[in-house]
Coordinates of C-alpha atoms in Angstrom, one line a residue:
Chain A
M1 CA 0.0 0.0 0.0
A2 CA 1.4 3.5 -0.9
K3 CA 2.9 5.4 1.8
T4 CA 0.9 8.7 2.7
I5 CA 2.0 12.3 2.7
L6 CA 0.2 15.3 4.0
T7 CA 1.5 18.6 2.3
V8 CA 0.5 21.7 3.9
D9 CA 0.8 25.0 2.1
D10 CA -1.2 28.1 1.3
S11 CA 0.1 28.4 -2.3
P12 CA -1.9 26.4 -4.5
S13 CA 1.2 26.5 -7.1
I14 CA 3.5 24.9 -4.5
R15 CA 0.9 22.3 -3.6
Q16 CA 0.3 21.4 -7.1
M17 CA 4.2 21.1 -7.6
V18 CA 4.7 19.0 -4.4
S19 CA 1.5 16.7 -5.2
F20 CA 2.8 16.1 -8.7
T21 CA 6.3 15.2 -7.8
L22 CA 5.2 12.9 -4.9
K23 CA 2.3 11.2 -6.9
G24 CA 4.7 10.6 -9.9
A25 CA 6.9 8.6 -7.2
G26 CA 4.0 6.5 -6.0
Y27 CA 3.1 8.2 -2.9
S28 CA -0.5 9.0 -1.9
V29 CA -0.7 12.8 -1.3
T30 CA -3.3 14.8 0.6
E31 CA -3.2 18.6 0.4
A32 CA -4.1 21.0 3.2
V33 CA -4.5 24.8 2.4
D34 CA -3.1 26.2 5.7
G35 CA -1.9 25.1 9.1
Q36 CA -5.1 24.7 10.8
D37 CA -6.5 22.7 7.8
G38 CA -3.2 20.7 8.1
L39 CA -3.8 20.2 11.7
D40 CA -7.5 19.1 11.0
K41 CA -6.6 16.6 8.2
A42 CA -3.6 15.3 10.2
R43 CA -5.9 14.6 13.0
A44 CA -8.3 12.6 10.7
G45 CA -5.7 10.8 9.1
N46 CA -2.6 8.9 9.9
F47 CA 0.1 10.1 7.6
N48 CA 3.7 8.8 7.2
L49 CA 5.2 12.1 6.4
I50 CA 4.1 15.7 6.6
F51 CA 5.5 18.7 4.5
T52 CA 4.6 22.0 5.9
D53 CA 5.3 25.6 4.8
Q54 CA 6.1 28.2 7.4
N55 CA 4.2 31.5 6.5
M56 CA 0.4 30.6 6.3
P57 CA -2.8 32.1 7.4
R58 CA -4.5 30.9 10.7
L59 CA -1.7 28.6 11.9
D60 CA 1.9 28.9 10.7
G61 CA 4.1 26.0 10.1
L62 CA 6.1 26.1 13.5
S63 CA 2.9 26.2 15.4
L64 CA 1.7 23.3 13.4
I65 CA 4.5 21.3 14.4
K66 CA 4.5 21.9 17.8
Q67 CA 0.8 21.0 17.8
L68 CA 1.5 17.8 16.0
R69 CA 4.3 16.7 18.1
G70 CA 1.6 16.9 21.2
L71 CA -0.5 14.3 19.5
P72 CA 0.4 10.6 20.1
Q73 CA 0.4 9.6 16.4
Y74 CA 2.7 12.2 15.3
R75 CA 5.3 12.1 18.0
S76 CA 7.7 10.4 15.9
V77 CA 6.4 10.9 12.3
P78 CA 8.9 12.8 10.0
I79 CA 7.7 16.4 9.7
L80 CA 9.7 18.4 7.1
M81 CA 9.5 22.3 6.5
L82 CA 9.4 23.4 2.8
T83 CA 9.7 27.1 3.0
T84 CA 11.3 30.3 1.6
E85 CA 12.6 31.0 5.0
S86 CA 16.5 30.2 4.8
S87 CA 18.0 31.9 8.2
D88 CA 19.5 29.8 10.6
T89 CA 17.5 31.4 13.3
M90 CA 14.4 29.9 11.7
K91 CA 16.0 26.6 11.1
S92 CA 17.0 26.6 14.8
Q93 CA 13.4 27.4 15.7
G94 CA 12.1 24.6 13.4
R95 CA 14.5 22.1 15.1
A96 CA 13.3 23.1 18.6
A97 CA 9.8 22.9 17.4
G98 CA 10.4 19.3 16.3
A99 CA 10.8 19.4 12.6
T100 CA 12.8 16.6 11.0
G101 CA 14.5 18.7 8.4
W102 CA 14.2 22.0 6.6
L103 CA 13.9 22.4 2.6
V104 CA 14.6 25.8 1.3
K105 CA 12.4 26.9 -1.7
P106 CA 12.7 26.7 -4.7
F107 CA 12.9 22.8 -4.4
D108 CA 14.4 20.6 -6.9
P109 CA 12.0 17.6 -7.2
Q110 CA 14.9 15.0 -7.2
K111 CA 16.2 16.3 -4.3
L112 CA 12.7 16.3 -2.6
L113 CA 12.4 12.7 -3.4
E114 CA 15.7 11.8 -2.1
V115 CA 14.8 13.1 1.1
V116 CA 11.5 11.5 1.3
R117 CA 13.0 8.0 0.4
K118 CA 15.7 8.7 3.3
V119 CA 13.0 9.5 5.9
I120 CA 10.0 7.2 5.0
G121 CA 11.6 4.9 2.4
Chain B
M1 CA 29.7 24.2 -6.4
Q2 CA 27.2 26.9 -8.0
Q3 CA 26.3 29.8 -6.0
R4 CA 22.5 30.0 -5.0
F5 CA 20.7 33.0 -6.3
E6 CA 18.2 34.6 -3.7
E7 CA 15.7 37.3 -4.3
V8 CA 16.7 40.2 -2.0
L9 CA 14.9 42.9 -0.3
A10 CA 15.7 46.2 -2.2
P11 CA 18.4 48.4 -0.2
N12 CA 18.1 51.4 -2.2
L13 CA 15.7 53.9 -0.1
Y14 CA 15.7 57.6 -1.1
Y15 CA 13.6 60.8 -1.2
D16 CA 11.8 61.4 -4.2
R17 CA 11.7 65.1 -5.0
N18 CA 9.0 65.0 -7.7
F19 CA 6.6 63.1 -5.5
D20 CA 7.9 64.6 -2.1
M21 CA 8.0 61.4 -0.4
D22 CA 10.2 58.5 0.6
A23 CA 10.8 56.1 -2.2
V24 CA 12.7 52.7 -2.9
K25 CA 14.0 51.7 -6.2
I26 CA 13.8 48.0 -7.0
L27 CA 16.5 46.5 -9.2
P28 CA 16.4 43.2 -11.1
G29 CA 16.1 40.3 -8.4
E30 CA 14.9 42.4 -5.8
Y31 CA 11.4 42.9 -4.1
Y32 CA 10.3 45.4 -1.4
V33 CA 7.3 45.5 1.0
S34 CA 5.9 48.1 3.3
T35 CA 3.1 48.9 5.6
R36 CA 3.8 52.8 5.3
E37 CA 3.1 55.3 2.6
L38 CA 6.2 54.8 0.2
L39 CA 6.9 55.0 -3.3
M40 CA 8.2 52.1 -5.0
V41 CA 10.2 52.6 -8.5
T42 CA 11.4 50.1 -10.9
V43 CA 12.3 50.1 -14.5
L44 CA 11.0 47.0 -16.4
G45 CA 12.6 45.7 -19.8
S46 CA 11.7 42.2 -20.5
C47 CA 11.4 41.5 -16.8
V48 CA 8.1 41.6 -15.1
G49 CA 7.1 43.4 -11.9
A50 CA 4.1 42.6 -9.8
C51 CA 2.7 45.2 -7.7
I52 CA 0.6 43.5 -4.9
R53 CA -1.4 44.9 -2.0
D54 CA -4.1 44.0 0.6
R55 CA -6.8 46.3 -0.6
I56 CA -8.1 46.8 2.9
S57 CA -5.1 47.5 4.8
G58 CA -3.0 49.1 2.0
I59 CA 0.0 46.9 2.9
G60 CA 1.9 46.6 -0.4
G61 CA 5.0 45.3 -2.3
I62 CA 6.8 44.8 -5.6
N63 CA 9.0 42.7 -7.1
H64 CA 11.1 42.7 -10.3
F65 CA 12.2 39.5 -11.9
M66 CA 12.6 37.1 -15.1
L67 CA 12.5 33.3 -15.6
P68 CA 16.0 31.8 -15.8
D69 CA 16.3 30.7 -19.4
D70 CA 16.7 26.8 -19.5
K71 CA 16.5 24.9 -22.3
R72 CA 16.5 21.7 -20.4
D73 CA 13.0 22.0 -19.3
E74 CA 11.6 24.6 -21.7
D75 CA 8.4 25.8 -20.3
S76 CA 7.3 22.8 -18.4
R77 CA 4.9 23.7 -15.6
F78 CA 7.2 22.1 -13.0
G79 CA 10.6 22.8 -14.7
R80 CA 13.4 24.8 -13.3
S81 CA 12.3 28.2 -14.8
M82 CA 8.8 27.9 -13.4
R83 CA 10.0 26.9 -10.1
Y84 CA 12.0 29.9 -9.9
G85 CA 9.2 32.2 -10.8
D86 CA 7.0 30.6 -8.2
Y87 CA 9.6 31.4 -5.5
A88 CA 10.1 34.9 -6.7
M89 CA 6.4 35.6 -6.4
E90 CA 6.0 33.6 -3.3
I91 CA 8.7 35.4 -1.5
L92 CA 6.9 38.8 -2.2
I93 CA 3.4 37.2 -0.9
N94 CA 4.9 35.7 1.9
Q95 CA 6.6 39.1 3.2
L96 CA 3.2 40.7 2.7
L97 CA 1.5 38.3 4.8
K98 CA 4.1 38.5 7.5
L99 CA 3.4 42.3 7.7
G100 CA -0.3 41.6 8.2
A101 CA -1.8 41.5 4.8
R102 CA -4.5 38.9 4.3
R103 CA -4.2 36.4 1.4
A104 CA -7.9 36.8 0.6
H105 CA -7.7 40.6 0.0
L106 CA -4.6 40.6 -2.1
E107 CA -4.8 42.3 -5.6
A108 CA -2.2 42.7 -8.3
K109 CA -1.1 45.2 -11.0
V110 CA 1.6 43.7 -13.3
F111 CA 3.8 45.3 -15.8
G112 CA 6.8 44.5 -18.1
G113 CA 7.5 41.6 -20.4
G114 CA 8.6 44.0 -23.3
N115 CA 10.6 42.8 -26.3
V116 CA 13.6 44.9 -25.5
L117 CA 16.6 42.7 -25.3
P118 CA 18.8 42.5 -28.5
G119 CA 19.2 39.3 -30.3
F120 CA 16.7 37.3 -32.3
K121 CA 16.0 34.5 -29.8
N122 CA 15.4 37.0 -27.2
H123 CA 12.1 38.2 -28.5
V124 CA 10.2 35.5 -26.6
V125 CA 11.7 36.3 -23.2
G126 CA 9.5 39.1 -22.3
E127 CA 6.5 37.2 -23.5
R128 CA 7.4 34.3 -21.5
N129 CA 7.7 36.3 -18.1
A130 CA 4.4 38.1 -18.9
R131 CA 2.6 34.7 -19.5
F132 CA 4.2 33.2 -16.4
V133 CA 2.9 35.9 -13.9
M134 CA -0.5 36.0 -15.4
D135 CA -0.7 32.1 -15.0
Y136 CA 0.8 32.4 -11.6
L137 CA -1.7 34.9 -10.1
A138 CA -4.7 33.0 -11.7
T139 CA -3.4 29.7 -10.0
E140 CA -3.1 31.5 -6.8
G141 CA -6.5 33.1 -7.1
V142 CA -5.1 36.8 -6.9
P143 CA -7.1 39.0 -9.0
V144 CA -5.2 41.2 -11.4
V145 CA -6.8 44.7 -11.7
A146 CA -4.7 46.3 -14.0
K147 CA -2.0 45.2 -16.3
D148 CA 0.5 46.8 -19.0
L149 CA 2.5 43.8 -20.4
L150 CA 4.4 43.1 -23.7
G151 CA 5.4 45.8 -26.3
N152 CA 8.5 47.2 -27.5
H153 CA 9.5 49.6 -24.8
P154 CA 10.8 49.5 -21.3
R155 CA 8.7 50.8 -18.6
K156 CA 9.3 53.0 -15.5
V157 CA 6.7 52.1 -12.9
Y158 CA 5.9 54.1 -9.9
F159 CA 3.6 52.1 -7.3
F160 CA 1.8 53.7 -4.3
P161 CA 1.0 50.8 -2.1
A162 CA -1.0 52.7 0.3
T163 CA -3.6 53.7 -2.4
G164 CA -2.9 51.1 -5.0
R165 CA -2.2 53.9 -7.7
V166 CA 0.4 53.0 -10.3
L167 CA 1.9 55.3 -12.7
V168 CA 3.6 53.9 -16.0
K169 CA 5.9 55.8 -18.3
K170 CA 6.8 54.0 -21.4
L171 CA 10.6 54.6 -22.2
R172 CA 10.5 55.2 -26.0
S173 CA 14.0 56.5 -26.1
L174 CA 16.9 55.4 -24.0
H175 CA 19.9 57.8 -23.1
N176 CA 22.0 54.8 -22.5
D177 CA 22.1 50.9 -22.3
T178 CA 21.9 50.8 -18.5
I179 CA 18.3 48.9 -18.4
I180 CA 19.4 46.3 -20.9
E181 CA 22.8 45.8 -19.3
R182 CA 21.4 45.3 -15.9
E183 CA 18.8 42.7 -17.5
L184 CA 21.3 40.8 -19.3
S185 CA 23.6 40.7 -16.0
Y186 CA 20.7 39.3 -14.0
S187 CA 19.8 36.9 -16.8
E188 CA 23.5 35.7 -16.8
T189 CA 23.6 35.3 -13.1
L190 CA 20.5 33.5 -13.1
R191 CA 21.6 31.0 -15.7
Q192 CA 24.9 30.5 -14.0
S193 CA 23.4 30.1 -10.3
R194 CA 21.9 27.1 -8.7
V195 CA 18.3 28.1 -8.3
E196 CA 17.4 25.5 -5.7
G197 CA 17.4 25.9 -2.1
D198 CA 19.3 24.0 0.6
V199 CA 18.2 20.9 2.0
E200 CA 19.1 20.1 5.7
L201 CA 18.2 17.1 7.8
F202 CA 18.2 17.5 11.6
S203 CA 20.0 14.5 13.2

């Protein structure tokens, strides 16, 4: 059965691009339009991996990660930030919030897939 | 290893005597955002500039970019060029959201994409940039309330984000090649740069 990935981003262009890349590699992908939508969908599902943007309406990426890490089913699931933010300060905050890794946009689809394979196979 | 190219916040702030207000000059590869009354000025040749603002709060910003010319992916929607364009637009929108703009209140005015670079092959550069910015904003659901794209002349754009007003001056005669040289230099930098972000896995 295909591994499941939730991608959380307020930009439809980015969601399309991430979904296209991941679906092409055989993963099952669910999209969420902001942090709150991501949290709701994560609670309702049981994803193997979550990608999240940082700057989003309602709930930002770091807050989403903190909330997800408080849920028993997402305590150890890989959560990757995929964002335009590239400062070391933000990366440190991501790490402290419980992010598994940090990918800076624009992303290379091949590198994205390499990371996905590394963290969930 | 190739250097990564990043869009940067325009550093050129000055006082504009004609308009009697603070202003900022945006060069290729730069953007600017502000919550206050500020004039944003840029000169576009084949590059495009998007003036985006929250129509309720008046928080606004502008960018100035072109797609990297990459024959490997042509105009594939998910190719290197388009991914770079997405990034150039997203970084502007993200900065607006950080200042308090609401995504649902955003509107855009877009300019540029002229046929101004020398050379037979370059006639499509502006058209490609113009098509990209319109497609991107349509996908993002940001309404384009005014546009002045394509044509054969560079444009000087004055954007007043607080009101949304834009003045466009078509530069029918150029005193020097500065605009073209800047765009060619930007295009070459993009061509030689890595336009993918870093990846870091935390141990």
